[in-house]
Tab-separated table of C-alpha atoms in Angstrom:
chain	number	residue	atom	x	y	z
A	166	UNK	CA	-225.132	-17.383	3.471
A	167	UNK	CA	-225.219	-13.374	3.578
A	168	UNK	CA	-222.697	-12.019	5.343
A	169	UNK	CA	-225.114	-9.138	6.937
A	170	UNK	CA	-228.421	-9.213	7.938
A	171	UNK	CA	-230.567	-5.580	7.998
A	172	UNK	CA	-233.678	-5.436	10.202
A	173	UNK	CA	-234.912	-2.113	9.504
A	174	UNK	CA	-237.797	-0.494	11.378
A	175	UNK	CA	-239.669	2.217	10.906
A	176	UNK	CA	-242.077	5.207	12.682
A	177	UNK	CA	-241.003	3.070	16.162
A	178	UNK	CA	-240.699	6.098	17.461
A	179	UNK	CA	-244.352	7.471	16.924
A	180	UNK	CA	-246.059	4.238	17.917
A	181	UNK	CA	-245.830	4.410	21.364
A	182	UNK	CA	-246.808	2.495	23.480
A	183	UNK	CA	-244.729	-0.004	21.024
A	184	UNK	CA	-241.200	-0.246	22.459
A	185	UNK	CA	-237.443	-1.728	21.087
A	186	UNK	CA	-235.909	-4.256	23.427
A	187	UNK	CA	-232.405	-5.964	22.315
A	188	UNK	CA	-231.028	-3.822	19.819
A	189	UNK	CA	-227.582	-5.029	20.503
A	190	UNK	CA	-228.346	-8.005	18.774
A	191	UNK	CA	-230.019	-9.134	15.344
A	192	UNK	CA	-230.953	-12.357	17.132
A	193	UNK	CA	-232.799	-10.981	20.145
A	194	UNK	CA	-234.147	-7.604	18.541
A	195	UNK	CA	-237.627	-7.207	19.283
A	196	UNK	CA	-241.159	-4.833	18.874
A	197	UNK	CA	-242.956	-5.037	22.328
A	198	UNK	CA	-246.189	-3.312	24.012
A	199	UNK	CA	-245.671	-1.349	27.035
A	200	UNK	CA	-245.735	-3.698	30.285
A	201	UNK	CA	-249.478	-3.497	32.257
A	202	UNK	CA	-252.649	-4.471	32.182
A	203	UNK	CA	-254.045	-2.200	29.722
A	204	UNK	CA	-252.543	-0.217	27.051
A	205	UNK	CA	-253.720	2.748	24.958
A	206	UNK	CA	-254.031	2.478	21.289
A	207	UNK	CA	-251.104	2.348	19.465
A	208	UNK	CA	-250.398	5.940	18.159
A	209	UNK	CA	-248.955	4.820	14.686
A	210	UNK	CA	-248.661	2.263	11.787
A	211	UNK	CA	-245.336	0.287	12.607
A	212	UNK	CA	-243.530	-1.095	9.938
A	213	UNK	CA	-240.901	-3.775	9.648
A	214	UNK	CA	-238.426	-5.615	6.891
A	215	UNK	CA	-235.423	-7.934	6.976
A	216	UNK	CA	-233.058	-7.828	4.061
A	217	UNK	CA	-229.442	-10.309	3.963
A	218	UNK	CA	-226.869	-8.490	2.446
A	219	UNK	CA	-224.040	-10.194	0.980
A	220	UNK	CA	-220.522	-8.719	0.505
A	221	UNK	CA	-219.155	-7.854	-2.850
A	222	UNK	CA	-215.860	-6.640	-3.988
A	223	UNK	CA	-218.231	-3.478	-5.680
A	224	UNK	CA	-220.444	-0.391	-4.717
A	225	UNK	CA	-223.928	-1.793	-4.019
A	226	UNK	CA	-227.148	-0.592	-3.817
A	227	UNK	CA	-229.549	-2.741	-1.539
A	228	UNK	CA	-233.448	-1.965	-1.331
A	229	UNK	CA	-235.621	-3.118	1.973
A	230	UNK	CA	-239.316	-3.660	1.787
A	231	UNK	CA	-241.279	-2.445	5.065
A	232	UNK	CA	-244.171	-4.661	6.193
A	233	UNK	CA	-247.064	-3.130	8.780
A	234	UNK	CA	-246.867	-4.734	11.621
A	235	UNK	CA	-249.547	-3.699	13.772
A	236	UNK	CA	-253.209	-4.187	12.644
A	237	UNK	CA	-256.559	-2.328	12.891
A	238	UNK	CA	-259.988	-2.928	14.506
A	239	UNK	CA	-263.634	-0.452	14.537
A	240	UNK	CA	-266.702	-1.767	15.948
A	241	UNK	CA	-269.423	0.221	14.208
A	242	UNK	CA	-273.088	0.626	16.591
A	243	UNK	CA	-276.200	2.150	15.358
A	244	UNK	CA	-278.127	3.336	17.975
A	245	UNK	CA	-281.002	1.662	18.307
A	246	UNK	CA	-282.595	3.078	21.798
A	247	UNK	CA	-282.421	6.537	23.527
A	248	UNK	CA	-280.718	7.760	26.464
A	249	UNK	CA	-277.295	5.892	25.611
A	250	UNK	CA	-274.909	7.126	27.913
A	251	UNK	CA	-271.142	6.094	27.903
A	252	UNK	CA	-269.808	3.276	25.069
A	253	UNK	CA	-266.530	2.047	25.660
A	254	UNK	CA	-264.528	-0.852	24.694
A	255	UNK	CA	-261.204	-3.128	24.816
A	256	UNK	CA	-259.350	-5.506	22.708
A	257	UNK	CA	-258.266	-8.652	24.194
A	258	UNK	CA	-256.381	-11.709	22.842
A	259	UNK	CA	-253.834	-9.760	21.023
A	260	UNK	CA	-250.069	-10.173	20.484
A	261	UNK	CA	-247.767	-8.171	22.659
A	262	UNK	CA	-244.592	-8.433	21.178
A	263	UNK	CA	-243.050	-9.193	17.770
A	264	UNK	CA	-239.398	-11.145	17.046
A	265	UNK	CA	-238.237	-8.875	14.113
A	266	UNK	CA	-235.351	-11.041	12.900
A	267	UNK	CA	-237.775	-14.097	12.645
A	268	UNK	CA	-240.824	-12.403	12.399
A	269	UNK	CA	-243.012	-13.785	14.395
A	270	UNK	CA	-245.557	-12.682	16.894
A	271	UNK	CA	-245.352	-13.402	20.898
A	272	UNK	CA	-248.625	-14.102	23.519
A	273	UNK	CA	-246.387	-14.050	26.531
A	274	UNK	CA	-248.214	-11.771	28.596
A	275	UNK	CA	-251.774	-11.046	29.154
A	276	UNK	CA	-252.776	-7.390	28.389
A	277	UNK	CA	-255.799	-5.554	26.583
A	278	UNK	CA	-256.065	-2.035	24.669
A	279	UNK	CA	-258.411	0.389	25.751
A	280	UNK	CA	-260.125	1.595	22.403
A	281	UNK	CA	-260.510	5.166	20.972
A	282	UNK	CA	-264.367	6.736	20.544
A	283	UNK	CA	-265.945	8.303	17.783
A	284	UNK	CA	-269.911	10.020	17.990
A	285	UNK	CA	-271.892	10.718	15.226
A	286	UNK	CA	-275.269	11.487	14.603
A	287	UNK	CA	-277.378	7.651	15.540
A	288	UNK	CA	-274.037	6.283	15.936
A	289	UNK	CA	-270.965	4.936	18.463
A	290	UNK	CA	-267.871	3.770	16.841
A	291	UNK	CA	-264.938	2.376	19.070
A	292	UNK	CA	-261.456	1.948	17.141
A	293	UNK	CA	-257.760	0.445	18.275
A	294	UNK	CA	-254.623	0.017	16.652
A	295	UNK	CA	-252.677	-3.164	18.108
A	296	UNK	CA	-250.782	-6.238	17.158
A	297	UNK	CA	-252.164	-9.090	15.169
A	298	UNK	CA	-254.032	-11.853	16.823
A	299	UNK	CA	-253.127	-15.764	17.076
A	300	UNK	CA	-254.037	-17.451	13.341
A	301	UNK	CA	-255.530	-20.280	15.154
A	302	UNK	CA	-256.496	-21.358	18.494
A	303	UNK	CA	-253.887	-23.150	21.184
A	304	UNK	CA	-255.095	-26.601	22.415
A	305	UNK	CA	-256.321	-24.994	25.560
A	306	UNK	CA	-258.241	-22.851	23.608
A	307	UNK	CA	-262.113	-22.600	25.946
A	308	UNK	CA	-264.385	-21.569	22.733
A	309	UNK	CA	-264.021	-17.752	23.135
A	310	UNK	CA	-262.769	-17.270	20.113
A	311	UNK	CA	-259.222	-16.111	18.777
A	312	UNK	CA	-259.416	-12.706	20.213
A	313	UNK	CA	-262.247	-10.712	22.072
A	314	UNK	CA	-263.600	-7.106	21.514
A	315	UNK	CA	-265.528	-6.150	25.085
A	316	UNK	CA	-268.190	-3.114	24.854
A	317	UNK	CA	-269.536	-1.633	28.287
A	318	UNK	CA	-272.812	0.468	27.360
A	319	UNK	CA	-273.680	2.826	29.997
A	320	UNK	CA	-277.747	2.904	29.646
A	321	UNK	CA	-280.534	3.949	32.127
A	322	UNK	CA	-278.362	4.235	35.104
A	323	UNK	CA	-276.638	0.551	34.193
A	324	UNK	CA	-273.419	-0.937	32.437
A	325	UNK	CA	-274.039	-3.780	29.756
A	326	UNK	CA	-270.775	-6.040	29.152
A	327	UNK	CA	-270.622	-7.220	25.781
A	328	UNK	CA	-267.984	-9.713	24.673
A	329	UNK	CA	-267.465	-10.013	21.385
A	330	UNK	CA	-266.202	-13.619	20.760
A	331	UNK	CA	-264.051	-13.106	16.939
A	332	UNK	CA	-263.430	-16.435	14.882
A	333	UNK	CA	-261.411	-15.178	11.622
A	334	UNK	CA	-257.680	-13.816	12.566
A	335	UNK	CA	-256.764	-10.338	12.928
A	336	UNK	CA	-253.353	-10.198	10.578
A	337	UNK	CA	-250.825	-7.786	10.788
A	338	UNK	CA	-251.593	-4.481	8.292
A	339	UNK	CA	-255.130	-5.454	7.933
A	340	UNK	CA	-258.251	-3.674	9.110
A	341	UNK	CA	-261.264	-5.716	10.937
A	342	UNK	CA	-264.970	-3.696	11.108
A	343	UNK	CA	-267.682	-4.946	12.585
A	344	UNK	CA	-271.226	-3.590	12.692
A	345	UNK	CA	-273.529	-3.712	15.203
A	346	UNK	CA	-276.886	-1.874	16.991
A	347	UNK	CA	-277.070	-1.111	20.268
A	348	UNK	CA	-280.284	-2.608	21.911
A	349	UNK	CA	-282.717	-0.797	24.162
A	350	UNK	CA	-281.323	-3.283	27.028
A	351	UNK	CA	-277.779	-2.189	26.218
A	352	UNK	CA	-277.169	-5.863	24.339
A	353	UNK	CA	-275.241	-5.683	20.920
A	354	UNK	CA	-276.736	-7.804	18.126
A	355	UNK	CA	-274.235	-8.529	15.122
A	356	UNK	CA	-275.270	-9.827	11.533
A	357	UNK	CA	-271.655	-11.088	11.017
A	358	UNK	CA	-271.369	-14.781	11.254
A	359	UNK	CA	-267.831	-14.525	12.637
A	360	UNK	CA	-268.264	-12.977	15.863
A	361	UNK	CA	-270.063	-14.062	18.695
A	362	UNK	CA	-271.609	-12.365	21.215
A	363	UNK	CA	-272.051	-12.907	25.392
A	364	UNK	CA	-273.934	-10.157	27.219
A	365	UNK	CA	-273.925	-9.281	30.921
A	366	UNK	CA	-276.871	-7.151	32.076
A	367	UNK	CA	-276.411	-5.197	35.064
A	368	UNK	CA	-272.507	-5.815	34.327
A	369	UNK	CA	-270.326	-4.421	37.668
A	370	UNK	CA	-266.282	-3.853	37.531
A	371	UNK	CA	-264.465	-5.895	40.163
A	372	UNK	CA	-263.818	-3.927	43.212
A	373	UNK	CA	-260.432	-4.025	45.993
A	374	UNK	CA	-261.641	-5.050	49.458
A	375	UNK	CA	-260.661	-4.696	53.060
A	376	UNK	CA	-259.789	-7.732	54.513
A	377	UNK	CA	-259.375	-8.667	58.506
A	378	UNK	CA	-256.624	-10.275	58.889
């Protein structure tokens, strides 16, 4: 049995909204998202290791391999109509905290990252750094998939929801793209057998009402 145990972590403090809870104890130290309903993209790769080091009656020289521990997502979209207004997007379904001594990966809490945009010429790209996704679906899993990209296209004076249903995991340190055209109705059409797609035309936020009471 080692007689220490080193959990080393590194650019923490650049990956905001990523946050250290428990750091008084090996057991209970932990890599968690900012608390609320949505988060911004993380703002760095984080990385993570755990290395038991024994005692010796010597000098010793101990080396700790970092692992990523966040992960990457872009949805490509090729314009395929005119007058596209506004494209942006969320990731749901993700992680939102990570047990660093046992590494493993916590869905606690439900919470979604608003995604980054990128315009170029015939083109939208949306883009999020977050944590991993689930490697396979719970028992009360409905069919939508193990985690969810949604895209709101703002086009002729309405909002298109697209939900983007995703079947292959999201692991940590790896990079997901997916490519897709924007359709004159505001619908996304994929080619990638892996994703799934449920549109809703006309699509309206929920709004806060008044009540009587």
């Amino acid at each position: 049995k080692a007689d220490y145990r080193h959990l080393p972590l590194g650019n923490v403090e650049g990956g905001e909204p990523l946050g250290i809870d428990g750091a008084d104890s090996d057991l209970a130290l932990t890599l968690g998202t900012a608390v609320g309903d949505t988060i911004p993209s993380h703002a760095a790769p984080v990385y993570s290791g755990r290395l038991d080091m024994p005692l010796a009656d010597r000098d010793e020289a101990y080396r700790a391999d970092l692992y990523m521990v966040n992960s990457a997502v872009a949805v490509v979209l090729a314009d395929a109509a005119d007058g596209i207004g506004a494209v942006t997007g969320l990731v749901d379904g993700m992680a939102t905290s990570f047990a660093v001594n046992d590494s493993t990966f916590s869905f606690d809490r439900a919470q979604v990252t608003r995604m980054e945009g990128m315009l170029s010429p015939g083109y939208h790209t949306l883009y999020a750094v977050t944590m991993p996704s689930r490697d396979a679906l719970p028992a009360s899993a409905d069919g939508d998939g193990l985690w969810q990209v949604k895209v709101y296209v703002d086009l002729g004076g309405k909002t298109t929801e697209n939900v983007l249903h995703i079947s292959e995991p999201l692991r940590a340190g790896r990079v997901k793209i997916i490519k897709g055209v924007i359709k004159d109705d505001g619908s996304i059409t994929t080619e990638s057998p892996e994703v799934g797609v449920s549109v809703t035309l006309d699509w309206k936020p929920g709004g806060s009402h008044d009540v009587e009471i």
